[in-house]
Coordinates of C-alpha atoms in Angstrom, one line a residue:
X90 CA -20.3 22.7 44.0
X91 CA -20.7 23.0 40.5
X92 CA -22.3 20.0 38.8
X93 CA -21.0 18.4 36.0
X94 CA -24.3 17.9 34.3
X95 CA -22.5 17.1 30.8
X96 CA -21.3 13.6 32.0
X97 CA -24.2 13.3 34.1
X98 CA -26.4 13.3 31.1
X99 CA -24.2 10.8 29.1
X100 CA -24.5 6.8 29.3
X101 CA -20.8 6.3 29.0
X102 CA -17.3 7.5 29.9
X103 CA -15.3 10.0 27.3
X104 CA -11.6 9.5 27.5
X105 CA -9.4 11.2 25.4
X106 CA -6.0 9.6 23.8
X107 CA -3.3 11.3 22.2
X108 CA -0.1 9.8 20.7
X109 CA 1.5 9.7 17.2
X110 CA -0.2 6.8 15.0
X111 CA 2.0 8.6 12.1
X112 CA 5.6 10.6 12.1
X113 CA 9.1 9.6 13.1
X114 CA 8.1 9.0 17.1
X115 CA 5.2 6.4 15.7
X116 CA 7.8 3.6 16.4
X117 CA 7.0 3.5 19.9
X118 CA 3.9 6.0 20.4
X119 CA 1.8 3.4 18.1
X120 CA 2.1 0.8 20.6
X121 CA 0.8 3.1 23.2
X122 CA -2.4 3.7 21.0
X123 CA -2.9 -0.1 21.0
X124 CA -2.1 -1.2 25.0
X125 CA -4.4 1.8 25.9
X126 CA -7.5 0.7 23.8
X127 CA -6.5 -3.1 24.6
X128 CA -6.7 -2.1 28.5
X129 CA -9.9 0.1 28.1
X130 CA -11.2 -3.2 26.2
X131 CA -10.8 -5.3 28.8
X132 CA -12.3 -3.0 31.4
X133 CA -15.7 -2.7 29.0
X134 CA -15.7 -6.2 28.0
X135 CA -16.0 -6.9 32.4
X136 CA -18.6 -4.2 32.7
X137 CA -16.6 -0.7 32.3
X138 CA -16.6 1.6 35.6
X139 CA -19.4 2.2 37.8
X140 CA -21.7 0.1 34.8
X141 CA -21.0 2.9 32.4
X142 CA -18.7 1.3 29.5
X143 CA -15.2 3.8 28.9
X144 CA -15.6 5.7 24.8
X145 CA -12.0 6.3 24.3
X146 CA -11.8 9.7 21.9
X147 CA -8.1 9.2 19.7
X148 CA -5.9 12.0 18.2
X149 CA -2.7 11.6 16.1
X150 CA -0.9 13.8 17.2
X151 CA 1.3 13.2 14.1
X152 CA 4.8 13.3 15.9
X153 CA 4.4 17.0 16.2
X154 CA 4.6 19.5 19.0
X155 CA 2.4 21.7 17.4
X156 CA -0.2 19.4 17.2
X157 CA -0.6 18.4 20.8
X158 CA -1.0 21.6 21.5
X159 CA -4.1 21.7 19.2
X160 CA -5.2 18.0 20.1
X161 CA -5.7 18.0 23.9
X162 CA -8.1 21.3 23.3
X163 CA -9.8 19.5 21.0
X164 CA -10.3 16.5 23.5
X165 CA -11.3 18.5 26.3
X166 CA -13.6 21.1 24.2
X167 CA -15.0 18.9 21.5
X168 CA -15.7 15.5 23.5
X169 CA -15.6 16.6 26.7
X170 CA -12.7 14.1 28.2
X171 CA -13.1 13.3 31.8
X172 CA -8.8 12.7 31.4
X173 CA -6.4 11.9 29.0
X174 CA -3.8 9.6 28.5
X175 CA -1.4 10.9 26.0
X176 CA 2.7 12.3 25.4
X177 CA 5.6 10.4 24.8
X178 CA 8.5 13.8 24.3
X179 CA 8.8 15.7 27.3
X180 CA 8.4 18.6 24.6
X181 CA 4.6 17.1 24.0
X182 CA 3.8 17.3 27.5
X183 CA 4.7 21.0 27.7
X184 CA 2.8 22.1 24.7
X185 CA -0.1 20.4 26.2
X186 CA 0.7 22.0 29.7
X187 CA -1.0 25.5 29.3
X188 CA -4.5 23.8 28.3
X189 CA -4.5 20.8 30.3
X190 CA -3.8 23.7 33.6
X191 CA -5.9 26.2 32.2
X192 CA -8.7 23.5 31.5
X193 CA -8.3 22.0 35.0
X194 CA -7.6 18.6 33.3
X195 CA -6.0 15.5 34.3
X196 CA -3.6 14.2 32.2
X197 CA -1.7 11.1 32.3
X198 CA 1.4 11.0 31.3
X199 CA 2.9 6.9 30.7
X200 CA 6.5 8.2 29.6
X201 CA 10.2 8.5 31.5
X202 CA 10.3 12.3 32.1
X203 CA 12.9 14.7 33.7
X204 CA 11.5 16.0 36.1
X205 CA 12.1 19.7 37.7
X206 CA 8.0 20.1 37.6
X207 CA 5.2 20.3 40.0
X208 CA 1.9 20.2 38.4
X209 CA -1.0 19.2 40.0
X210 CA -2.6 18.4 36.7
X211 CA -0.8 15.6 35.9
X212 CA -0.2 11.8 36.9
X213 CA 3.4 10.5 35.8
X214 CA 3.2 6.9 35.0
X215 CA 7.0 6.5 33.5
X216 CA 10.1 7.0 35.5
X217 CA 11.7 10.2 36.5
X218 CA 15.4 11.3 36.1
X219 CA 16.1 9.6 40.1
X220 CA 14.7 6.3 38.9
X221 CA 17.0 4.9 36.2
X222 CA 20.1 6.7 35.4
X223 CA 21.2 6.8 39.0
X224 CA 22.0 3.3 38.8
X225 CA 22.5 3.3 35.2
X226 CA 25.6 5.3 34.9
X227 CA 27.2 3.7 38.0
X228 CA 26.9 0.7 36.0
X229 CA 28.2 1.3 32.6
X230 CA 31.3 2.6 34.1
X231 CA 31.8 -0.2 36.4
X232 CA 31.1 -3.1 33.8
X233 CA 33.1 -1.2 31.0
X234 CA 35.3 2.1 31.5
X235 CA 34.9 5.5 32.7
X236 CA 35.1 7.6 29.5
X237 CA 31.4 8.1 27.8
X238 CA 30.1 10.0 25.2
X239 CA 26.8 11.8 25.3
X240 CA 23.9 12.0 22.4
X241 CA 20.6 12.8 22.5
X242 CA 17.8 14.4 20.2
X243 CA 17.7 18.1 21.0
X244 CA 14.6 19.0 23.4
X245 CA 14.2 19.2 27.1
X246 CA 14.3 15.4 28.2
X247 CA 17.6 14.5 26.6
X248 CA 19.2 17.7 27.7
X249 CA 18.0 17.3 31.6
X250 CA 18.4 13.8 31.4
X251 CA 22.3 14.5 30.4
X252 CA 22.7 16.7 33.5
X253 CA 21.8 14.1 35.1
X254 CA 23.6 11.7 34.5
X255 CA 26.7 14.5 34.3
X256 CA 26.4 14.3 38.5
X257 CA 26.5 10.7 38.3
X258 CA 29.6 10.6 36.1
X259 CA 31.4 13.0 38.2
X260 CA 30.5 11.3 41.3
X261 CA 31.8 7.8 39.9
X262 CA 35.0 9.6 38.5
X263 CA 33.5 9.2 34.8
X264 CA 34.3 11.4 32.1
X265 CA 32.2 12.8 29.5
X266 CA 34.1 13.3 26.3
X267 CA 31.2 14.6 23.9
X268 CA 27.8 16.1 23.7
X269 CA 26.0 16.3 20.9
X270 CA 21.7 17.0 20.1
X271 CA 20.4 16.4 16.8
X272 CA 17.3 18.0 15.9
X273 CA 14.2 15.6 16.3
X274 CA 13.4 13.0 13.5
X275 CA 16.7 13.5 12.2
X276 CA 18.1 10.3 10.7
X277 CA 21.6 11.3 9.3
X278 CA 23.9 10.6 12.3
X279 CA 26.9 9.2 10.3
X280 CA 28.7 12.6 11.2
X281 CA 27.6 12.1 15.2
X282 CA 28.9 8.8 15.4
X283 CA 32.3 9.8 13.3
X284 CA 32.8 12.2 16.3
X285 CA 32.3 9.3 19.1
X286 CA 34.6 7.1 17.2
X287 CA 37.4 9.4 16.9
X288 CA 36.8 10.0 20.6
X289 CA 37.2 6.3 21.4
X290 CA 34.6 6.4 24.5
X291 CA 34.3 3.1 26.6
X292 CA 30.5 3.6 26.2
X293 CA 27.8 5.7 24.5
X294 CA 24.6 7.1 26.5
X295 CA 21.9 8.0 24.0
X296 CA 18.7 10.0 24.6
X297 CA 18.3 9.8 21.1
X298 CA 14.4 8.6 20.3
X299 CA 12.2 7.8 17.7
X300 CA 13.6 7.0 13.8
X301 CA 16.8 9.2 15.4
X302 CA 17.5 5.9 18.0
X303 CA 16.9 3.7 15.2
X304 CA 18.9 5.4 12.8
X305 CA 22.1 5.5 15.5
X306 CA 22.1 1.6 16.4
X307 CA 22.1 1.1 12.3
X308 CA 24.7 3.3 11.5
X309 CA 26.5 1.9 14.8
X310 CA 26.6 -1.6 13.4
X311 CA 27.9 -0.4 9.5
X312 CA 30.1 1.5 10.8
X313 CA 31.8 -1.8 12.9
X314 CA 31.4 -1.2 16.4
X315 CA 32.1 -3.5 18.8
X316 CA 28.9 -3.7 21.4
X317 CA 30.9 -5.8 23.7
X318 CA 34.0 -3.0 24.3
X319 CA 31.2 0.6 23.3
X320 CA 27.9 -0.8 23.9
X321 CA 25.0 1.9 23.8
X322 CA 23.8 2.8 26.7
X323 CA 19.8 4.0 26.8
X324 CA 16.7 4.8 28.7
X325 CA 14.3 4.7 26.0
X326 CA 15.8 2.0 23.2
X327 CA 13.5 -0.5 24.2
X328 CA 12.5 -4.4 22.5
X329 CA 10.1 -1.9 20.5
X330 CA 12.2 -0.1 18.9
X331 CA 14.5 -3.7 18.7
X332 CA 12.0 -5.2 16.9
X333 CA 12.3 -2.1 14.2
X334 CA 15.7 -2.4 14.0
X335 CA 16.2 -6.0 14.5
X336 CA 17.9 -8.1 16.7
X337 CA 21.0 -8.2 15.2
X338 CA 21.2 -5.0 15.5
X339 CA 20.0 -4.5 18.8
X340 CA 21.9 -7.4 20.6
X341 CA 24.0 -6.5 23.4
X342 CA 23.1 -3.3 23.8
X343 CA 22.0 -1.8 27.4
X344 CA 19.0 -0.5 28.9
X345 CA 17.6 1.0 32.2
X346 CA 13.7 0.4 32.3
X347 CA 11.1 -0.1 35.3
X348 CA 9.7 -3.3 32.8
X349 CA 10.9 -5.6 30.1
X350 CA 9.2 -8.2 28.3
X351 CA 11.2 -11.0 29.9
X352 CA 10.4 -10.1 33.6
X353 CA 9.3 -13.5 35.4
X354 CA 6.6 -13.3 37.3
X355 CA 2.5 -14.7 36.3
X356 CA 0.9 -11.3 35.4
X357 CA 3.3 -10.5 33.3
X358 CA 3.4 -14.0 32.0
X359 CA -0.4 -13.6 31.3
X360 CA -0.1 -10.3 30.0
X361 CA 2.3 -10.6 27.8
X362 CA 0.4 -13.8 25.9
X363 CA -3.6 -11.9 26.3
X364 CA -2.2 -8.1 24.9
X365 CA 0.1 -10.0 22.0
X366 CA -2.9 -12.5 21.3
X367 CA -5.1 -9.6 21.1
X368 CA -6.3 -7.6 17.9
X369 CA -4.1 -4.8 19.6
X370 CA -1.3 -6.5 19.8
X371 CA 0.2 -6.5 16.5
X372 CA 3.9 -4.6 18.1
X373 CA 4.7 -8.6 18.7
X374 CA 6.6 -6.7 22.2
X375 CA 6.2 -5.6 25.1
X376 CA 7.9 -2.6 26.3
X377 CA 8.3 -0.6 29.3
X378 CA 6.1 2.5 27.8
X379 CA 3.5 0.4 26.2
X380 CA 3.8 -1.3 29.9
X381 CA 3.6 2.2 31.6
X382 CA 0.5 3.5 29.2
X383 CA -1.0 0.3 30.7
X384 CA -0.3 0.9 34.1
X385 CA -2.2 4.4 33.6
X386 CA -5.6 3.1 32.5
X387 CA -5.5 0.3 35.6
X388 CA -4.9 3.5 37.8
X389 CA -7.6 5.2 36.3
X390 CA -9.5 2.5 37.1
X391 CA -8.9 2.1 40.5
X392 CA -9.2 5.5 41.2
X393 CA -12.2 6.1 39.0
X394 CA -14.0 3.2 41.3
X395 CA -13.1 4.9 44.4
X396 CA -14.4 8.2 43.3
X397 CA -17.6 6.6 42.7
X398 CA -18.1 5.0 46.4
X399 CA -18.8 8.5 47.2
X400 CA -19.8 10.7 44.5
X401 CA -22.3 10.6 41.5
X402 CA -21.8 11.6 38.1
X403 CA -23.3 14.5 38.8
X404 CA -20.5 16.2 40.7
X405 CA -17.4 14.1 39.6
X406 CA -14.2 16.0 38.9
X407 CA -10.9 15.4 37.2
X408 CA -10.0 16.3 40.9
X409 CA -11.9 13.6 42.0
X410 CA -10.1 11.7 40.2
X411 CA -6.6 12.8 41.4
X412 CA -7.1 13.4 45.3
X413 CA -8.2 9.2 44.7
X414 CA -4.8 8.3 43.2
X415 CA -3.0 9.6 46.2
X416 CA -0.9 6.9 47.5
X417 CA -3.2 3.9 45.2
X418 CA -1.2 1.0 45.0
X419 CA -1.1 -1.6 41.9
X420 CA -0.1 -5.0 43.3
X421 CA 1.6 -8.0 41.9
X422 CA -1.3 -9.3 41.0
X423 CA -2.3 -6.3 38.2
X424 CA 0.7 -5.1 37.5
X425 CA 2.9 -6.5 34.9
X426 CA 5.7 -5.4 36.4
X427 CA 4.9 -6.1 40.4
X428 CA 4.1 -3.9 43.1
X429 CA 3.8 0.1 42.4
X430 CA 2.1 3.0 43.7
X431 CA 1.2 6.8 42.8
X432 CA 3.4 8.6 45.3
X433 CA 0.9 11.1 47.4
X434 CA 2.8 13.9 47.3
X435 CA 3.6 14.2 43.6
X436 CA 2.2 11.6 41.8
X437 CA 4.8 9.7 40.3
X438 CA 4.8 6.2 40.4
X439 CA 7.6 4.3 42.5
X440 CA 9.2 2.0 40.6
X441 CA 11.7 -0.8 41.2
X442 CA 14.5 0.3 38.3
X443 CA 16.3 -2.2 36.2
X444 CA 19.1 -2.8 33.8
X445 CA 18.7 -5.5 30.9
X446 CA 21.2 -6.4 28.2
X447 CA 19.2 -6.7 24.7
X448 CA 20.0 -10.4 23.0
X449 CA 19.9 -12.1 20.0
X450 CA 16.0 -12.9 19.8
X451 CA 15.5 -8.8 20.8
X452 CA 14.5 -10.0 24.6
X453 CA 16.4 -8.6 27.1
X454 CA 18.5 -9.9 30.3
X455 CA 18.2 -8.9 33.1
X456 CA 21.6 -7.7 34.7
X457 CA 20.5 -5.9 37.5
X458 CA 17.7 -5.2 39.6
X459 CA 17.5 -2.5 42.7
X460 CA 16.9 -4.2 46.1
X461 CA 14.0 -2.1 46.7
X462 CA 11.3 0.6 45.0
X463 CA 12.9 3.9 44.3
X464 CA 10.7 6.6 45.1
X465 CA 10.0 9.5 42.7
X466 CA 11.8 12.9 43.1
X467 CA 11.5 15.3 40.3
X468 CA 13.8 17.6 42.2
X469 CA 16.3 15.3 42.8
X470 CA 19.1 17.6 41.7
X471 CA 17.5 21.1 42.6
X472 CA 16.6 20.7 46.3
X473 CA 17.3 24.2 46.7
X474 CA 14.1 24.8 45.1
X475 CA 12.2 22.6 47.6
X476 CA 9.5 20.1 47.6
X477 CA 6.7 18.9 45.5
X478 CA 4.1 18.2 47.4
X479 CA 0.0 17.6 46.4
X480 CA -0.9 21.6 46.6
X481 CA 2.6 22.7 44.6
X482 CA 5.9 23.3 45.2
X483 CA 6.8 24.2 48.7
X484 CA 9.5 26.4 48.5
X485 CA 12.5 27.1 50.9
X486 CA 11.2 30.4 51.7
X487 CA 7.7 29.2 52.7
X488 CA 6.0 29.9 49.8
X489 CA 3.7 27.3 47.8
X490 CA 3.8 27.4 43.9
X491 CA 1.2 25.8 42.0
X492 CA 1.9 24.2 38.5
X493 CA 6.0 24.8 39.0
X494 CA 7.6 24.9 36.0
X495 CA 11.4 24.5 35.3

């Protein structure tokens, strides 16, 4: 086995971190930056991992495609990242894709993805596509009308994520009467919601994100609106991007999220007050991704620990790493949001998915709450391409794929 004599020879553990402290996605991806150096904080200020303290290595990637591309390299080659926790757009992850697969890294990703992947690379932290709109679009028809139009920036995730929730429509009789993708950071979207209102939908599902989701729920409220006949309907509008807005303009709008700030239960309760009390916690939210991003440092963690019951520095792997996370559970006791786990075969989290209603101090209710955890299935919709399991993706035909794609 080929020994990894670079961390060997080092006193601590290099990380790598990649979000967008700058740009039109910094609105959420900030917060990100701060839970994940708050969490690594916490696990230094107890005695880091294996009594070597975690050096997290940070890279704006300046809410541009481009620019994760040239980060992660610059992680891996330049500091020599053991993993990375990093990507908010599902079009980050995939410029990161080639090097992270090439580099035989490990990359977690603490973001609501669309699935139709199998990489073996890769730890998803945020929900897939089967975890929230499922019961989200069921919902939104049943609590206000059938007839919905669609929005979303224009990139992979809103545009799987709307086929999606197509099915879901269809299969609760719902119609979709408009589709539209703006261009990413795109703020003008008085022409997008002139379309909806002559369309007269009883709801609107955005995938818009960043200063575009912002930008929609402002020009939703001049424009006169009423949230209580045509709310918005959102996987990503979270009390971040609330908070931006404000309230007023946020209140009583819907959203489907694995976590909210207002969930009742004593970790999140002590969370909540140690994360905002800290020097990181300057947001003043919670959120599900910032929740997510902190999920993904516990589980490296855990998994880092159990590596190390067996292995020295000397011949850990980023493989290590990942065969360890294989089923590793996050009970109610670390995890803000209650019980998950990494899912063995393709390491998504399970989550238990919600639906909150925002109100007028940018906290949300919660309206809804599955009975049980919904396990991950990032082929949900294509079964006819088969299975995702640890090794790849195990087709019909008999055949196993490695790093699936699309």
């Amino acid at each position: 086995m080929k020994r990894n004599d670079a961390l060997a020879e080092r006193d601590d553990i290099p990380v790598g971190v990649i979000f967008s402290a700058t740009g039109h996605l910094s609105v959420i991806e900030k917060s990100s930056i701060d839970v994940t150096l708050y969490a690594l904080d916490r696990i230094n200020r107890a005695g880091g991992i294996g009594g070597r303290p975690v050096t997290p290595y940070f890279f704006d990637a300046c809410s541009d495609v481009r620019t994760y591309a040239l980060g992660i390299g610059e992680l891996i080659r330049e500091h020599g990242v053991l993993c990375t926790f990093g990507g908010y757009t599902s079009a980050s992850r995939r410029a990161m894709l080639p090097t992270v697969i090439a580099s035989n890294h490990l990359l977690y990703l603490p973001t609501c993805w669309e699935g139709k992947e199998c990489v073996q690379n890769i730890i998803y932290t945020g929900p897939v596509a089967n975890q929230h709109s499922v019961d989200l679009i069921p919902f939104m028809i049943r609590n206000f009308g059938p007839r919905a139009c669609f929005i979303g920036s224009d990139y992979v995730w809103p545009r799987e994520t709307n086929a999606v929730a197509r099915v879901w429509m269809d299969r609760n009789k719902g119609e979709v009467l408009s589709e539209q993708y703006l261009p990413l950071g795109v703020t003008d979207v008085s022409d997008a919601l002139g379309l909806i209102r002559a369309e007269a939908p009883d709801f609107i599902f955005s995938t818009l994100v960043g200063n575009s989701a912002l930008a929609l729920y402002r020009e939703y409220t001049r424009l006169g609106f009423d949230r209580r006949k045509t709310p918005i309907a959102s996987l990503t509008t979270s009390e971040a991007e609330v908070r931006a807005m404000g309230s007023d303009i946020g209140e009583g709008h819907i959203l489907a999220a694995p976590y909210f700030q207002s969930l009742q239960n004593p970790t999140n309760a002590a969370f909540v007050h140690s994360f905002l009390a800290s020097p990181y916690g300057e947001t003043g939210v919670t959120h599900f991704n910032l929740e997510n991003t902190y999920l993904a440092v516990l589980a490296f963690e855990h998994a880092l620990n159990a590596c190390l019951e067996t292995k020295d520095w000397a011949h850990l792997t980023a493989n290590d790493i990942r065969n360890a996370s294989a089923g590793l559970a996050l009970g109610n006791d670390v995890s803000p949001e209650g019980h998950v786990w990494i899912d063995p075969d393709n390491f998504c989290m399970a989550f238990v998915p919600k639906i909150g209603r925002c109100g007028p101090d940018g906290q949300f209710e919660i309206l809804q709450s599955s009975i049980r955890h919904v396990q991950p299935d990032p082929y949900a919709l294509y079964p006819e391409r088969g299975i995702c399991r640890r090794d790849g993706l195990h087709t019909p035909d008999g055949m196993v794929v490695p790093n699936a794609l699309y």
